Amino acid sequence: MHKYAELMNDIEQKLEGGEFRAGQKLPSIREMADRYGCSKSTVIRAYTDLEKRHLIYSIPQSGYYAVVKKSGDAMRPDSSFINFASAAPDPNVFPYLDFQHCINKAIDMYKYELFSYGTPQGLPSLVKVLSKLLANYQVFAQPDSIFVTSGVQQALSILAGMPFPNGKKTVLIEQPGYYLFIKLLEMRDIPVIGIKRTASGIDLDELETLFRTKDIKMFYTTPRFHNPLGTSYQEDDKKAIVRLAERYDVYVAEDDYLADLENDTKSDPLYAYGSSRVIYLKSFSKIIFPGLRVGAAVLPPDLRSTFGWHKRLTDIDSSMLSQAALEIYIQSGMFERRKQRIHDTYHRRLQVLNRSLPSGTTWTAFSTLMSMLVSIHIWNFQMASLLVRCMTV
């Protein structure tokens, strides 16, 4: 991580944690430069950015001071309580001020363009930015293959209902899996088949049998950081899934919603092993905030025209204001700094959960326990919170 980002994250955490109290003078520029081993200009840049976001203020010839908290801050969620029942980011670290700045900047830059109809594919300048961003996840996609959606949920809704070139009708899903997608399939009477997923993954022989004998048009999967199991596929399994999809003419919808939390630089998405049958889905809800409702779908050539037409009939376009603000958020470097901060937040949550588990419990055992709860139909997302509380008794 760059010194500038390290400095910004540390100061923000100290402000939120109360180490720098309201009205307290912050260390001098020289002191901070010595402490972090960086130049004075780096400290000045960090302080200036924090001042623009109204987290600190300056007094000429005196220094920088922490801003007094607004009365509304008392309504924010209790940061001492960790809700393990939700996969949403911690509301206490939502980038409110950063994104407010990006929204204001977007209005200044694009003016009337944001308040007229856009295109089904998305804001052209954002699509180009996403093409470069996705390369960081080993998803090398040309702009014409990327569609901006109102979250991954909209992309899944369109994919589930639109016809595919293979002429098949049935959707294959992992069990357990994303419950909102399951409810969507049930509500729209879309044929669906399940394949069991455990802490060890899925049975590839069973997958091949289903691909060969059933009318499977699309296999929806979460290869890494599966919810609720928390496990990821091994690289050999990813490659095997792609090979089977190509052999039996099945499309794979890869939901990579937590790609930003991946530590293993050698862990690639399914898309990296063959893009002709893989639909790559990326959400920004879990890394920024859920209310943003912006996602991205990378589509094979033979799906783009149909997907674009169905998206136009669904909502014409996704929020242009959100798209423009996200573009600025990424271009300015705020997104990279945000990734590091949310990564640190989840790391602290993981440490708390590890301390809460009984001595000797492994993550494999924990995931297996959740699989058992699913199999006897008593698991739901709220059970996670109850389970952790029980473990601490």
Coordinates of C-alpha atoms in Angstrom, one line a residue:
M1 CA 0.0 0.0 0.0
H2 CA 1.3 3.5 -0.8
K3 CA 2.4 5.7 2.1
Y4 CA -0.3 8.2 1.2
A5 CA -3.1 5.6 1.5
E6 CA -1.5 4.2 4.6
L7 CA -1.4 7.6 6.2
M8 CA -5.0 8.4 5.2
N9 CA -6.4 5.1 6.5
D10 CA -4.6 5.4 9.8
I11 CA -5.7 9.0 10.4
E12 CA -9.3 8.2 9.6
Q13 CA -9.3 5.1 11.9
K14 CA -7.9 7.3 14.7
L15 CA -10.6 9.9 14.1
E16 CA -13.4 7.4 14.1
G17 CA -11.9 5.4 17.0
G18 CA -11.7 8.4 19.2
E19 CA -7.9 8.5 19.5
F20 CA -8.1 12.0 18.0
R21 CA -10.9 13.6 20.0
A22 CA -13.1 16.4 18.7
G23 CA -11.1 19.7 18.7
Q24 CA -7.8 17.9 19.5
K25 CA -4.7 19.2 17.6
L26 CA -3.2 16.6 15.2
P27 CA 0.5 15.9 15.1
S28 CA 2.5 18.4 13.1
I29 CA 3.4 17.8 9.5
R30 CA 7.0 17.3 10.4
E31 CA 6.1 14.8 13.1
M32 CA 3.8 12.8 10.8
A33 CA 6.4 12.7 8.1
D34 CA 9.0 11.3 10.6
R35 CA 6.4 8.8 12.0
Y36 CA 5.4 7.4 8.6
G37 CA 8.7 7.7 6.8
C38 CA 7.3 9.9 4.1
S39 CA 7.7 13.4 2.7
K40 CA 6.1 16.4 4.1
S41 CA 4.2 16.9 0.9
T42 CA 2.6 13.5 1.4
V43 CA 1.4 14.6 4.8
I44 CA 0.1 17.9 3.5
R45 CA -1.8 16.1 0.8
A46 CA -3.4 13.8 3.3
Y47 CA -4.3 16.6 5.7
T48 CA -5.7 18.7 2.8
D49 CA -7.9 15.8 1.5
L50 CA -9.2 15.2 5.1
E51 CA -10.0 18.9 5.4
K52 CA -11.9 18.8 2.1
R53 CA -14.0 16.0 3.5
H54 CA -14.7 18.0 6.7
L55 CA -12.9 15.4 9.0
I56 CA -10.3 17.9 10.2
Y57 CA -9.9 21.7 9.9
S58 CA -6.9 24.0 9.9
I59 CA -6.0 27.2 11.8
P60 CA -3.3 29.4 10.2
Q61 CA 0.0 29.4 12.1
S62 CA -1.4 26.8 14.5
G63 CA -2.0 23.5 12.8
Y64 CA -4.7 20.9 12.0
Y65 CA -7.5 19.8 14.4
A66 CA -10.1 17.1 14.5
V67 CA -13.6 18.2 13.6
V68 CA -16.3 18.1 16.3
K69 CA -18.7 15.2 15.5
K70 CA -22.2 16.1 14.2
S71 CA -25.2 15.3 16.4
G72 CA -26.4 12.9 13.7
D73 CA -23.4 10.7 14.3
A74 CA -25.1 9.4 17.4
M75 CA -27.6 7.6 15.2
R76 CA -24.9 5.6 13.4
P77 CA -24.7 1.9 14.2
D78 CA -22.9 0.8 17.3
S79 CA -19.3 0.0 16.1
S80 CA -18.7 -2.2 19.1
F81 CA -21.3 -4.8 17.8
I82 CA -20.4 -6.9 14.7
N83 CA -23.3 -8.3 12.8
F84 CA -22.2 -11.5 11.3
A85 CA -25.6 -12.1 9.8
S86 CA -25.1 -9.6 7.0
A87 CA -22.7 -9.7 4.2
A88 CA -23.1 -5.9 3.7
P89 CA -20.1 -3.6 4.5
D90 CA -19.9 -2.0 7.9
P91 CA -22.1 1.2 7.8
N92 CA -19.5 2.8 10.1
V93 CA -17.0 2.9 7.2
F94 CA -19.3 3.9 4.3
P95 CA -17.4 6.6 2.3
Y96 CA -20.2 9.2 2.7
L97 CA -18.0 12.3 2.3
D98 CA -15.8 10.8 -0.5
F99 CA -18.8 9.9 -2.5
Q100 CA -20.6 13.2 -1.9
H101 CA -17.6 14.9 -3.4
C102 CA -17.7 12.6 -6.4
I103 CA -21.4 13.2 -7.0
N104 CA -20.8 17.0 -6.9
K105 CA -17.9 16.7 -9.2
A106 CA -19.9 14.5 -11.6
I107 CA -22.7 17.1 -11.8
D108 CA -20.1 19.8 -12.6
M109 CA -18.4 17.6 -15.2
Y110 CA -21.4 16.1 -17.1
K111 CA -24.2 18.6 -16.3
Y112 CA -27.3 17.9 -18.4
E113 CA -26.0 14.5 -19.6
L114 CA -26.7 13.0 -16.2
F115 CA -30.4 14.0 -16.3
S116 CA -31.3 12.6 -19.7
Y117 CA -31.6 9.0 -20.9
G118 CA -28.4 7.1 -21.2
T119 CA -27.6 3.9 -23.0
P120 CA -28.4 0.3 -22.0
Q121 CA -24.7 -0.5 -21.9
G122 CA -23.9 2.3 -19.5
L123 CA -22.0 5.6 -19.3
P124 CA -19.4 5.2 -22.1
S125 CA -16.6 6.8 -20.0
L126 CA -17.4 4.5 -17.0
V127 CA -17.4 1.5 -19.3
K128 CA -13.8 2.4 -20.4
V129 CA -12.7 2.9 -16.8
L130 CA -14.2 -0.5 -15.9
S131 CA -12.4 -2.2 -18.7
K132 CA -9.1 -1.1 -17.1
L133 CA -10.2 -1.8 -13.6
L134 CA -11.4 -5.4 -14.3
A135 CA -7.9 -6.2 -15.7
N136 CA -6.7 -6.0 -12.1
Y137 CA -8.9 -9.1 -11.5
Q138 CA -7.5 -10.9 -14.5
V139 CA -10.6 -10.1 -16.5
F140 CA -9.4 -8.7 -19.7
A141 CA -12.5 -7.4 -21.4
Q142 CA -13.0 -4.9 -24.2
P143 CA -15.4 -2.0 -23.5
D144 CA -18.0 -3.4 -25.9
S145 CA -18.4 -6.6 -23.8
I146 CA -19.2 -4.7 -20.6
F147 CA -22.7 -3.7 -19.5
V148 CA -23.4 -1.6 -16.4
T149 CA -26.3 -2.9 -14.5
S150 CA -28.4 -1.8 -11.4
G151 CA -26.4 -4.2 -9.3
V152 CA -25.7 -7.9 -10.0
Q153 CA -29.3 -8.6 -9.1
Q154 CA -30.5 -7.0 -12.3
A155 CA -28.0 -8.8 -14.4
L156 CA -29.1 -12.1 -13.0
S157 CA -32.8 -11.3 -13.6
I158 CA -32.1 -10.5 -17.2
L159 CA -29.9 -13.6 -17.8
A160 CA -32.5 -15.9 -16.1
G161 CA -35.3 -14.7 -18.4
M162 CA -33.6 -14.1 -21.7
P163 CA -33.2 -16.8 -24.4
F164 CA -29.7 -18.2 -24.8
P165 CA -28.1 -19.3 -28.1
N166 CA -27.9 -22.9 -26.8
G167 CA -31.7 -23.0 -26.8
K168 CA -31.8 -24.5 -23.3
K169 CA -34.2 -23.4 -20.5
T170 CA -33.0 -24.7 -17.1
V171 CA -30.8 -22.8 -14.6
L172 CA -28.4 -24.8 -12.4
I173 CA -27.6 -23.3 -9.0
E174 CA -25.4 -24.2 -6.1
Q175 CA -27.1 -25.3 -2.8
P176 CA -26.8 -23.4 -0.6
G177 CA -26.7 -20.3 -2.7
Y178 CA -27.8 -16.7 -3.2
Y179 CA -31.4 -16.8 -1.8
L180 CA -32.7 -13.8 -3.6
F181 CA -31.8 -15.4 -7.0
I182 CA -33.5 -18.6 -5.9
K183 CA -36.7 -16.7 -5.0
L184 CA -36.5 -14.9 -8.3
L185 CA -36.4 -18.2 -10.2
E186 CA -39.3 -19.5 -8.2
M187 CA -41.4 -16.4 -8.7
R188 CA -40.9 -16.4 -12.5
D189 CA -41.4 -20.2 -12.8
I190 CA -38.0 -20.6 -14.4
P191 CA -36.9 -24.3 -14.5
V192 CA -34.1 -24.7 -11.9
I193 CA -31.9 -27.6 -10.6
G194 CA -29.6 -27.6 -7.6
I195 CA -26.2 -29.1 -7.1
K196 CA -24.9 -29.6 -3.6
R197 CA -21.9 -27.4 -2.5
T198 CA -19.9 -28.2 0.6
A199 CA -16.8 -26.9 2.2
S200 CA -14.9 -29.1 -0.3
G201 CA -16.7 -27.7 -3.3
I202 CA -19.0 -29.5 -5.7
D203 CA -18.9 -33.0 -7.2
L204 CA -17.5 -32.5 -10.7
D205 CA -18.8 -35.9 -11.9
E206 CA -22.3 -34.9 -10.9
L207 CA -21.8 -31.5 -12.6
E208 CA -20.8 -33.3 -15.8
T209 CA -23.8 -35.6 -15.6
L210 CA -26.2 -32.6 -15.2
F211 CA -24.5 -30.7 -18.0
R212 CA -24.8 -33.8 -20.3
T213 CA -28.3 -35.1 -19.4
K214 CA -30.3 -32.0 -18.4
D215 CA -31.5 -29.0 -20.3
I216 CA -29.0 -26.6 -18.6
K217 CA -28.6 -23.2 -20.2
M218 CA -26.7 -21.5 -17.4
F219 CA -24.8 -22.5 -14.2
Y220 CA -24.8 -19.8 -11.6
T221 CA -21.8 -20.0 -9.2
T222 CA -19.8 -18.0 -6.7
P223 CA -16.3 -19.5 -7.1
R224 CA -14.7 -17.5 -4.3
F225 CA -16.0 -16.4 -0.9
H226 CA -19.2 -18.3 -1.2
N227 CA -22.1 -17.1 0.9
P228 CA -22.8 -18.6 3.4
L229 CA -20.0 -21.2 3.3
G230 CA -17.2 -18.7 2.9
T231 CA -15.1 -21.1 0.9
S232 CA -13.6 -20.8 -2.6
Y233 CA -13.0 -23.3 -5.4
Q234 CA -9.5 -24.7 -6.0
E235 CA -7.9 -23.7 -9.3
D236 CA -8.2 -27.2 -10.8
D237 CA -11.9 -27.1 -10.1
K238 CA -12.3 -23.8 -11.8
K239 CA -10.5 -25.0 -14.9
A240 CA -12.6 -28.2 -14.9
I241 CA -15.9 -26.2 -14.7
V242 CA -14.9 -24.1 -17.7
R243 CA -13.9 -27.2 -19.7
L244 CA -17.2 -28.9 -19.0
A245 CA -19.2 -25.7 -19.9
E246 CA -17.5 -25.5 -23.2
R247 CA -17.9 -29.3 -23.9
Y248 CA -21.6 -29.3 -23.2
D249 CA -22.5 -25.9 -24.4
V250 CA -23.5 -24.4 -21.0
Y251 CA -22.9 -20.8 -20.0
V252 CA -21.5 -20.1 -16.5
A253 CA -22.6 -17.0 -14.7
E254 CA -19.7 -16.2 -12.3
D255 CA -20.6 -14.0 -9.4
D256 CA -17.3 -12.5 -8.2
Y257 CA -18.9 -10.1 -5.7
L258 CA -16.0 -10.2 -3.2
A259 CA -13.1 -10.2 -5.7
D260 CA -11.6 -7.1 -3.9
L261 CA -10.9 -9.1 -0.8
E262 CA -8.8 -11.7 -2.5
N263 CA -5.3 -12.0 -0.9
D264 CA -4.0 -14.8 -3.2
T265 CA -2.5 -13.1 -6.3
K266 CA -2.5 -16.4 -8.1
S267 CA -6.2 -16.9 -7.6
D268 CA -8.0 -16.1 -10.9
P269 CA -11.7 -16.0 -11.8
L270 CA -13.3 -18.5 -14.1
Y271 CA -13.3 -15.9 -16.8
A272 CA -9.5 -16.1 -17.0
Y273 CA -9.7 -19.8 -18.1
G274 CA -12.0 -19.3 -21.0
S275 CA -14.4 -16.4 -21.7
S276 CA -16.5 -18.0 -24.5
R277 CA -18.9 -19.5 -22.1
V278 CA -18.3 -17.4 -18.9
I279 CA -20.4 -14.4 -17.9
Y280 CA -18.5 -12.4 -15.4
L281 CA -20.5 -10.5 -12.8
K282 CA -19.0 -7.8 -10.6
S283 CA -20.7 -5.9 -7.8
F284 CA -19.6 -2.7 -6.1
S285 CA -22.2 -2.9 -3.3
K286 CA -20.0 -4.9 -1.0
I287 CA -16.9 -2.8 -1.4
I288 CA -18.5 0.7 -1.4
F289 CA -22.1 0.6 -0.1
P290 CA -25.2 -1.3 -1.0
G291 CA -27.3 1.7 -1.9
L292 CA -25.0 2.5 -4.9
R293 CA -26.7 -0.2 -7.0
V294 CA -24.1 -0.4 -9.7
G295 CA -22.7 -3.6 -11.0
A296 CA -21.0 -4.8 -14.2
A297 CA -21.6 -7.8 -16.5
V298 CA -19.0 -9.0 -19.0
L299 CA -20.7 -10.9 -21.7
P300 CA -19.6 -13.3 -24.5
P301 CA -20.2 -11.8 -28.0
D302 CA -23.3 -14.0 -28.7
L303 CA -25.2 -12.7 -25.6
R304 CA -24.6 -9.0 -25.9
S305 CA -27.3 -8.0 -28.3
T306 CA -30.1 -9.9 -26.6
F307 CA -28.9 -8.8 -23.1
G308 CA -28.8 -5.1 -24.2
W309 CA -32.3 -5.3 -25.6
H310 CA -33.7 -6.9 -22.5
K311 CA -32.0 -4.4 -20.3
R312 CA -33.5 -1.5 -22.3
L313 CA -36.9 -3.0 -21.9
T314 CA -36.2 -3.4 -18.1
D315 CA -35.2 0.1 -17.2
I316 CA -33.7 1.9 -20.3
D317 CA -30.5 2.6 -18.3
S318 CA -29.0 2.4 -14.8
S319 CA -28.6 5.6 -12.8
M320 CA -26.4 8.0 -14.7
L321 CA -25.5 10.0 -11.6
S322 CA -24.3 6.9 -9.8
Q323 CA -22.3 5.8 -12.8
A324 CA -20.6 9.2 -13.2
A325 CA -19.8 9.4 -9.5
L326 CA -18.4 5.9 -9.6
E327 CA -16.2 6.8 -12.5
I328 CA -14.7 9.7 -10.6
Y329 CA -14.4 7.6 -7.5
I330 CA -12.3 5.0 -9.4
Q331 CA -10.3 7.5 -11.4
S332 CA -9.3 9.6 -8.4
G333 CA -7.8 6.7 -6.6
M334 CA -10.4 6.7 -3.8
F335 CA -11.6 3.2 -4.9
E336 CA -8.1 1.7 -4.3
R337 CA -7.9 3.3 -0.9
R338 CA -11.4 2.1 -0.1
K339 CA -10.5 -1.4 -1.0
Q340 CA -7.6 -1.4 1.5
R341 CA -9.8 0.1 4.2
I342 CA -12.7 -2.4 3.8
H343 CA -10.1 -5.2 3.6
D344 CA -8.8 -4.1 7.0
T345 CA -12.3 -4.0 8.4
Y346 CA -13.1 -7.6 7.3
H347 CA -9.7 -8.7 8.7
R348 CA -10.6 -7.4 12.1
R349 CA -14.0 -9.1 11.9
L350 CA -12.2 -12.4 11.0
Q351 CA -10.0 -12.0 14.1
V352 CA -13.1 -11.5 16.3
L353 CA -14.7 -14.6 14.8
N354 CA -11.6 -16.7 15.2
R355 CA -11.4 -15.7 18.9
S356 CA -15.1 -16.6 19.2
L357 CA -14.7 -20.1 17.8
P358 CA -14.1 -23.0 20.3
S359 CA -10.4 -23.9 20.6
G360 CA -9.2 -26.1 17.8
T361 CA -12.1 -25.3 15.5
T362 CA -10.9 -25.0 11.9
W363 CA -12.6 -23.0 9.1
T364 CA -13.3 -26.3 7.3
A365 CA -15.1 -27.6 10.3
F366 CA -17.0 -24.3 10.6
S367 CA -18.1 -24.4 6.9
T368 CA -19.0 -28.1 7.3
L369 CA -21.3 -27.2 10.2
M370 CA -23.0 -24.6 8.1
S371 CA -23.5 -27.1 5.3
M372 CA -25.1 -29.5 7.7
L373 CA -27.5 -26.8 8.9
V374 CA -28.4 -26.0 5.3
S375 CA -29.1 -29.7 4.6
I376 CA -31.6 -30.0 7.4
H377 CA -33.3 -26.7 6.4
I378 CA -32.6 -24.8 9.6
W379 CA -29.9 -22.5 8.3
N380 CA -30.5 -18.9 7.3
F381 CA -28.4 -15.8 7.3
Q382 CA -29.6 -14.8 10.7
M383 CA -28.3 -18.1 12.1
A384 CA -24.7 -16.9 11.7
S385 CA -25.2 -14.3 14.3
L386 CA -26.8 -16.7 16.7
L387 CA -24.2 -19.3 16.1
V388 CA -21.3 -17.0 16.9
R389 CA -23.1 -15.8 20.1
C390 CA -23.5 -19.4 21.2
M391 CA -19.9 -20.1 20.6
T392 CA -18.9 -17.3 22.9
V393 CA -20.9 -18.6 25.8

